[in-house]
Amino acid sequence: MRDAVPVFDRLLEIADLFQRDMARAFDGTALTPARTHLLWVLHHGGPSTQHALADALEVTPRNVTGLVDALETSGFLTREPHPTDRRATLVTLTVQGERAMTAMTAEREQLAADLVAGFADAEVAALRDGLDRVAARLRELIAADADRRASAERRPA
Amino acid sequence: MRDAVPVFDRLLEIADLFQRDMARAFDGTALTPARTHLLWVLHHGGPSTQHALADALEVTPRNVTGLVDALETSGFLTREPHPTDRRATLVTLTVQGERAMTAMTAEREQLAADLVAGFADAEVAALRDGLDRVAARLRELIAADADRRASAERRPA
DNA sequence: TATTGTTATACTCTATAACTATA
DNA sequence: TATAGTTATAGAGTATAACAATA
């Protein structure tokens, strides 16, 4: 297990680099990470209510109001009345919003290819396998931790 | 290159999981990611001026003022006059701050070991190698991108 | 003149709580 | 009574600009 900590450190470094890279990519546009995430969900899930978006983004409905406000103002999406539920709003990507997400998909694929340029196919497959296992393990650990916290909360009450 | 996008997606997912895990770990403490990062830099670099911290964190001096304010209030560090430069402040970890960083180091090593539990040594080494190469590539791409932007800025001026 | 840290101001992301309009 | 979205309020993280004290 001599290499466990270096693997961990590299993963943290890559996470940090991704974050910085994305933040930089938004410079000069009206987009930010949170707003882009919302557009991405909309692009893949189609027109949605704000409540559905809040669930998908794991964020409060109030938060979605703010994000949708900003994206509506900058022309990436529109709010339309829900056809059957007059309480609800249907959020829909505009042409500009769709174009932005299409461009982002292309950039994403380009970056993915660039990251493993120079790898043999078998090396990429091995890396994929290793990452799949690490991600699964991490999900498990987080779930176990959440359980532990939940029962610790139930105890003192 | 069939696996390039899945590798990319896994890396993004792991980055996201790390972020959520850390945010959760701070619940109930006075610590947050940004404040913890500052303590970590202090733990590894020893007593520093706020300016040095701003450089290390790649953040504005004004931002450091706020982080140090909060950490001073919660007892993780102290501000002391710089021995030779009366403009500057020396920020130093308290015993509580050192203890928090020691605990964090142990948790980090535990998590790193857990992530690759069940991997053969050679598999961990291969994963480490793959991640090293991906991280190096990502750093290159970001640097190239920064260069491109810098010259694009010089042009229209 | 340049540097260190601060006050002033502002924007983004996030949260909770209270409220309105509808189901 | 419950749900969808909003207003009100607050705190964290970040930034720029102007300014004081010191180098």
Coordinates of C-alpha atoms (C1' of nucleotides) in Angstrom, one line a residue:
Chain A
M1 CA 0.0 0.0 0.0
R2 CA 3.0 2.2 -0.4
D3 CA 1.3 4.1 -3.2
A4 CA -2.0 4.7 -1.5
V5 CA -1.3 8.2 -0.4
P6 CA 0.3 9.3 -3.7
V7 CA -2.8 8.0 -5.5
F8 CA -5.0 10.0 -3.1
D9 CA -2.9 13.1 -3.5
R10 CA -3.0 12.9 -7.3
L11 CA -6.8 12.5 -7.2
L12 CA -7.1 15.6 -5.1
E13 CA -4.7 17.5 -7.4
I14 CA -6.7 16.5 -10.4
A15 CA -9.9 17.6 -8.7
D16 CA -8.4 21.0 -7.9
L17 CA -7.1 21.4 -11.5
F18 CA -10.5 20.6 -13.0
Q19 CA -12.1 23.2 -10.7
R20 CA -9.6 25.9 -11.7
D21 CA -9.8 25.0 -15.3
M22 CA -13.6 25.2 -15.4
A23 CA -13.7 28.5 -13.4
R24 CA -11.3 30.0 -16.0
A25 CA -13.3 28.7 -18.9
F26 CA -16.3 30.7 -17.8
D27 CA -14.4 34.0 -17.8
G28 CA -16.1 36.5 -20.0
T29 CA -19.3 34.5 -20.3
A30 CA -22.4 34.9 -18.1
L31 CA -21.8 31.3 -17.0
T32 CA -20.6 30.0 -13.6
P33 CA -20.1 26.4 -12.4
A34 CA -23.5 26.3 -10.6
R35 CA -25.4 27.8 -13.5
T36 CA -23.7 25.6 -16.0
H37 CA -24.6 22.5 -14.0
L38 CA -28.2 23.5 -14.1
L39 CA -28.1 24.0 -17.9
W40 CA -26.4 20.6 -18.2
V41 CA -29.2 18.9 -16.2
L42 CA -31.8 20.6 -18.3
H43 CA -29.9 19.6 -21.5
H44 CA -30.0 16.0 -20.5
G45 CA -33.4 15.8 -18.8
G46 CA -35.4 18.2 -21.0
P47 CA -37.8 20.9 -19.7
S48 CA -38.3 20.6 -15.9
T49 CA -40.0 22.2 -13.0
Q50 CA -37.8 24.1 -10.6
H51 CA -38.5 21.5 -8.0
A52 CA -37.2 18.8 -10.2
L53 CA -34.1 20.8 -10.8
A54 CA -33.6 21.4 -7.1
D55 CA -33.8 17.6 -6.5
A56 CA -31.4 16.9 -9.4
L57 CA -28.9 19.4 -8.2
E58 CA -29.3 18.4 -4.6
V59 CA -29.9 22.0 -3.7
T60 CA -32.8 24.0 -2.1
P61 CA -35.6 25.3 -4.3
R62 CA -34.7 28.8 -3.2
N63 CA -31.3 28.3 -4.7
V64 CA -32.8 27.2 -8.0
T65 CA -34.8 30.4 -8.1
G66 CA -31.6 32.5 -8.1
L67 CA -29.9 30.4 -10.7
V68 CA -32.9 30.4 -13.0
D69 CA -33.3 34.2 -12.5
A70 CA -29.7 34.7 -13.7
L71 CA -29.9 32.3 -16.6
E72 CA -33.2 33.7 -17.7
T73 CA -31.8 37.3 -17.7
S74 CA -28.7 36.2 -19.7
G75 CA -31.0 34.3 -22.2
F76 CA -30.0 30.7 -21.7
L77 CA -33.4 29.5 -20.6
T78 CA -37.0 30.6 -20.3
R79 CA -39.7 30.1 -17.7
E80 CA -43.1 28.9 -19.0
P81 CA -46.3 28.1 -17.2
H82 CA -46.7 24.4 -16.5
P83 CA -49.5 23.0 -18.8
T84 CA -51.4 21.3 -16.0
D85 CA -50.2 22.5 -12.6
R86 CA -50.6 26.3 -12.3
R87 CA -48.3 26.4 -9.2
A88 CA -45.4 25.1 -11.2
T89 CA -43.0 26.6 -13.8
L90 CA -41.5 24.8 -16.7
V91 CA -37.9 25.7 -17.3
T92 CA -36.7 25.2 -20.9
L93 CA -33.4 25.8 -22.7
T94 CA -33.4 28.5 -25.4
V95 CA -31.5 28.0 -28.6
Q96 CA -28.6 29.9 -27.0
G97 CA -28.8 27.5 -24.1
E98 CA -28.8 24.4 -26.3
R99 CA -25.9 25.8 -28.4
A100 CA -23.8 26.4 -25.2
M101 CA -24.4 22.8 -24.1
T102 CA -23.6 21.3 -27.5
A103 CA -20.4 23.3 -27.5
M104 CA -19.6 22.1 -24.0
T105 CA -20.1 18.5 -25.0
A106 CA -17.6 18.8 -27.8
E107 CA -15.1 20.5 -25.5
R108 CA -15.6 17.8 -22.9
E109 CA -14.8 15.0 -25.4
Q110 CA -11.8 16.9 -26.7
L111 CA -10.4 17.3 -23.2
A112 CA -11.1 13.7 -22.4
A113 CA -9.2 12.6 -25.5
D114 CA -6.3 15.0 -24.7
L115 CA -6.0 13.7 -21.2
V116 CA -5.1 10.2 -22.3
A117 CA -3.3 11.1 -25.5
G118 CA -0.2 8.9 -25.6
F119 CA -1.7 6.1 -23.6
A120 CA -2.1 2.7 -25.2
D121 CA -5.7 1.5 -25.4
A122 CA -5.0 -1.2 -22.7
E123 CA -3.6 1.5 -20.4
V124 CA -6.7 3.6 -20.8
A125 CA -8.9 0.6 -20.1
A126 CA -6.8 -0.3 -17.0
L127 CA -7.1 3.3 -15.8
R128 CA -10.8 3.3 -16.3
D129 CA -11.1 0.1 -14.3
G130 CA -9.0 1.4 -11.4
L131 CA -11.0 4.6 -11.3
D132 CA -14.3 2.7 -11.4
R133 CA -13.2 0.7 -8.4
V134 CA -12.0 3.8 -6.5
A135 CA -15.2 5.7 -7.2
A136 CA -17.3 2.7 -6.1
R137 CA -15.2 2.4 -2.9
L138 CA -15.6 6.2 -2.2
R139 CA -19.3 6.0 -2.7
E140 CA -19.5 3.2 -0.2
L141 CA -17.4 5.0 2.4
I142 CA -19.5 8.1 2.1
A143 CA -22.7 6.2 2.5
A144 CA -21.4 4.3 5.5
D145 CA -20.3 7.6 7.0
A146 CA -23.7 9.1 6.4
D147 CA -25.3 6.2 8.1
R148 CA -23.0 6.5 11.1
R149 CA -23.8 10.2 11.4
A150 CA -27.5 9.6 11.1
S151 CA -27.6 7.0 13.9
A152 CA -25.3 9.3 16.1
E153 CA -27.9 12.0 15.7
R154 CA -30.8 9.7 16.6
R155 CA -29.0 8.6 19.8
P156 CA -28.7 12.0 21.7
A157 CA -32.3 13.0 20.9
Chain B
M1 CA -9.7 5.8 -27.1
R2 CA -13.1 4.3 -26.5
D3 CA -12.5 4.7 -22.7
A4 CA -11.4 8.3 -22.7
V5 CA -14.7 9.8 -21.9
P6 CA -15.5 7.3 -19.1
V7 CA -12.1 8.0 -17.5
F8 CA -12.9 11.7 -17.7
D9 CA -16.4 11.2 -16.2
R10 CA -15.0 9.1 -13.4
L11 CA -12.4 11.7 -12.5
L12 CA -15.2 14.3 -12.4
E13 CA -17.3 12.1 -10.2
I14 CA -14.5 11.5 -7.8
A15 CA -13.7 15.2 -7.7
D16 CA -17.4 15.8 -6.8
L17 CA -17.5 13.1 -4.2
F18 CA -14.3 14.4 -2.5
Q19 CA -15.8 17.9 -2.3
R20 CA -19.1 16.7 -0.8
D21 CA -17.3 14.4 1.6
M22 CA -15.1 17.2 2.9
A23 CA -17.9 19.7 3.2
R24 CA -19.7 17.1 5.3
A25 CA -16.7 16.4 7.4
F26 CA -16.7 20.0 8.6
D27 CA -20.2 19.9 9.9
G28 CA -20.3 20.9 13.5
T29 CA -16.8 22.3 13.5
A30 CA -15.8 25.9 12.9
L31 CA -13.9 24.7 9.9
T32 CA -14.7 25.1 6.2
P33 CA -12.7 24.0 3.1
A34 CA -11.1 27.4 2.6
R35 CA -10.2 27.8 6.2
T36 CA -8.8 24.3 6.5
H37 CA -6.7 24.9 3.4
L38 CA -5.1 27.9 5.1
L39 CA -4.4 25.8 8.3
W40 CA -2.9 23.1 6.1
V41 CA -0.5 25.5 4.4
L42 CA 0.4 27.0 7.8
H43 CA 1.0 23.5 9.2
H44 CA 3.4 22.6 6.3
G45 CA 5.0 26.0 5.8
G46 CA 5.3 27.2 9.4
P47 CA 4.4 30.8 10.7
S48 CA 3.8 33.0 7.7
T49 CA 2.8 36.6 6.8
Q50 CA -0.7 37.0 5.4
H51 CA 0.8 38.0 2.1
A52 CA 2.7 34.7 1.9
L53 CA -0.5 32.9 2.6
A54 CA -2.3 34.8 -0.1
D55 CA 0.3 33.7 -2.6
A56 CA 0.3 30.1 -1.4
L57 CA -3.5 29.9 -1.6
E58 CA -3.6 31.9 -4.9
V59 CA -6.2 34.2 -3.4
T60 CA -6.3 38.0 -2.7
P61 CA -4.8 39.4 0.5
R62 CA -8.3 40.7 1.4
N63 CA -9.6 37.2 1.3
V64 CA -6.8 36.1 3.7
T65 CA -7.9 38.8 6.1
G66 CA -11.3 37.3 6.3
L67 CA -10.1 33.7 6.7
V68 CA -7.6 34.6 9.4
D69 CA -10.2 36.7 11.2
A70 CA -12.5 33.6 11.5
L71 CA -9.7 31.2 12.4
E72 CA -8.4 33.6 15.0
T73 CA -11.8 33.9 16.6
S74 CA -12.3 30.2 16.7
G75 CA -8.8 29.7 18.2
F76 CA -7.0 27.8 15.5
L77 CA -4.3 30.5 15.0
T78 CA -2.9 33.7 16.3
R79 CA -1.7 37.0 14.8
E80 CA 1.6 38.2 16.1
P81 CA 3.7 41.2 15.1
H82 CA 6.4 40.4 12.6
P83 CA 9.8 40.7 14.4
T84 CA 11.5 42.9 11.8
D85 CA 8.8 44.3 9.5
R86 CA 6.2 46.4 11.4
R87 CA 3.8 46.4 8.5
A88 CA 3.5 42.6 8.5
T89 CA 1.7 40.1 10.7
L90 CA 2.9 36.7 11.5
V91 CA 0.2 34.1 11.5
T92 CA 0.9 31.0 13.7
L93 CA -1.0 27.9 14.5
T94 CA -2.2 27.4 18.1
V95 CA -2.0 24.1 19.8
Q96 CA -5.6 23.5 18.8
G97 CA -4.7 24.3 15.2
E98 CA -1.7 21.9 15.2
R99 CA -3.9 19.2 16.8
A100 CA -6.6 19.6 14.1
M101 CA -3.9 19.3 11.3
T102 CA -2.4 16.2 13.0
A103 CA -5.8 14.6 13.1
M104 CA -6.5 15.5 9.5
T105 CA -3.2 13.9 8.4
A106 CA -4.2 10.6 10.1
E107 CA -7.7 10.7 8.5
R108 CA -6.2 11.4 5.1
E109 CA -3.9 8.4 5.4
Q110 CA -6.8 6.2 6.5
L111 CA -9.0 7.3 3.6
A112 CA -6.2 6.9 1.1
A113 CA -5.7 3.3 2.4
D114 CA -9.4 2.6 2.3
L115 CA -9.7 3.8 -1.3
V116 CA -7.4 1.1 -2.6
A117 CA -8.3 -1.6 -0.2
G118 CA -8.6 -4.8 -2.2
F119 CA -6.2 -3.7 -4.9
A120 CA -3.0 -5.7 -5.5
D121 CA 0.2 -3.7 -5.0
A122 CA 0.9 -3.7 -8.7
E123 CA -2.6 -2.4 -9.4
V124 CA -2.1 0.5 -7.0
A125 CA 1.2 1.2 -8.6
A126 CA -0.3 1.2 -12.1
L127 CA -3.1 3.5 -11.0
R128 CA -0.6 5.8 -9.5
D129 CA 1.3 5.9 -12.7
G130 CA -1.8 6.5 -14.8
L131 CA -2.9 9.4 -12.6
D132 CA 0.6 10.9 -12.6
R133 CA 0.5 11.0 -16.4
V134 CA -3.1 12.4 -16.5
A135 CA -2.2 15.1 -13.9
A136 CA 0.9 16.1 -15.9
R137 CA -1.1 16.3 -19.1
L138 CA -3.8 18.3 -17.4
R139 CA -1.2 20.8 -16.0
E140 CA 0.2 21.1 -19.5
L141 CA -3.1 21.8 -21.1
I142 CA -4.0 24.4 -18.5
A143 CA -0.7 26.1 -19.0
A144 CA -1.1 26.1 -22.7
D145 CA -4.6 27.5 -22.4
A146 CA -3.4 30.3 -20.0
D147 CA -0.7 31.2 -22.6
R148 CA -3.3 31.4 -25.4
R149 CA -5.5 33.6 -23.3
A150 CA -2.7 35.9 -22.3
S151 CA -1.6 36.5 -25.9
A152 CA -5.2 36.9 -27.0
E153 CA -5.5 39.7 -24.4
R154 CA -2.3 41.4 -25.6
R155 CA -3.6 41.5 -29.2
P156 CA -6.8 43.6 -28.9
A157 CA -5.2 46.2 -26.6
Chain C
dT1 C1' 7.7 54.6 -4.5
dA2 C1' 6.4 50.0 -3.2
dT3 C1' 4.4 46.8 0.1
dT4 C1' 1.3 45.0 4.1
dG5 C1' -2.9 44.7 5.6
dT6 C1' -7.4 46.9 6.2
dT7 C1' -12.0 49.2 5.3
dA8 C1' -15.7 49.6 1.7
dT9 C1' -18.4 47.4 -1.6
dA10 C1' -20.2 43.8 -4.5
dC11 C1' -21.3 39.3 -6.6
dT12 C1' -22.0 34.1 -6.4
dC13 C1' -23.5 30.1 -4.0
dT14 C1' -25.7 28.3 -0.4
dA15 C1' -29.2 27.8 3.6
dT16 C1' -33.5 28.4 6.7
dA17 C1' -37.9 30.4 7.6
dA18 C1' -42.1 32.6 6.5
dC19 C1' -45.6 33.5 2.9
dT20 C1' -48.7 33.1 -1.5
dA21 C1' -51.0 30.6 -4.8
dT22 C1' -52.5 26.5 -6.0
dA23 C1' -53.5 21.2 -5.5
Chain D
dT1 C1' -53.1 19.7 4.4
dA2 C1' -49.3 19.5 1.1
dT3 C1' -46.7 21.4 -2.7
dA4 C1' -44.3 25.0 -6.0
dG5 C1' -42.1 29.0 -6.0
dT6 C1' -41.1 33.4 -3.9
dT7 C1' -39.5 37.2 -0.5
dA8 C1' -36.5 38.0 3.5
dT9 C1' -32.4 37.2 5.8
dA10 C1' -27.8 35.4 6.6
dG11 C1' -23.2 33.5 6.1
dA12 C1' -19.1 31.8 3.3
dG13 C1' -15.9 32.6 -0.4
dT14 C1' -14.3 35.5 -3.7
dA15 C1' -13.0 40.0 -6.2
dT16 C1' -11.6 45.2 -7.0
dA17 C1' -10.5 49.7 -5.3
dA18 C1' -9.1 53.1 -2.0
dC19 C1' -6.3 54.0 2.0
dA20 C1' -3.1 53.8 6.2
dA21 C1' 1.2 52.6 8.1
dT22 C1' 5.6 51.3 7.2
dA23 C1' 9.7 50.1 4.2

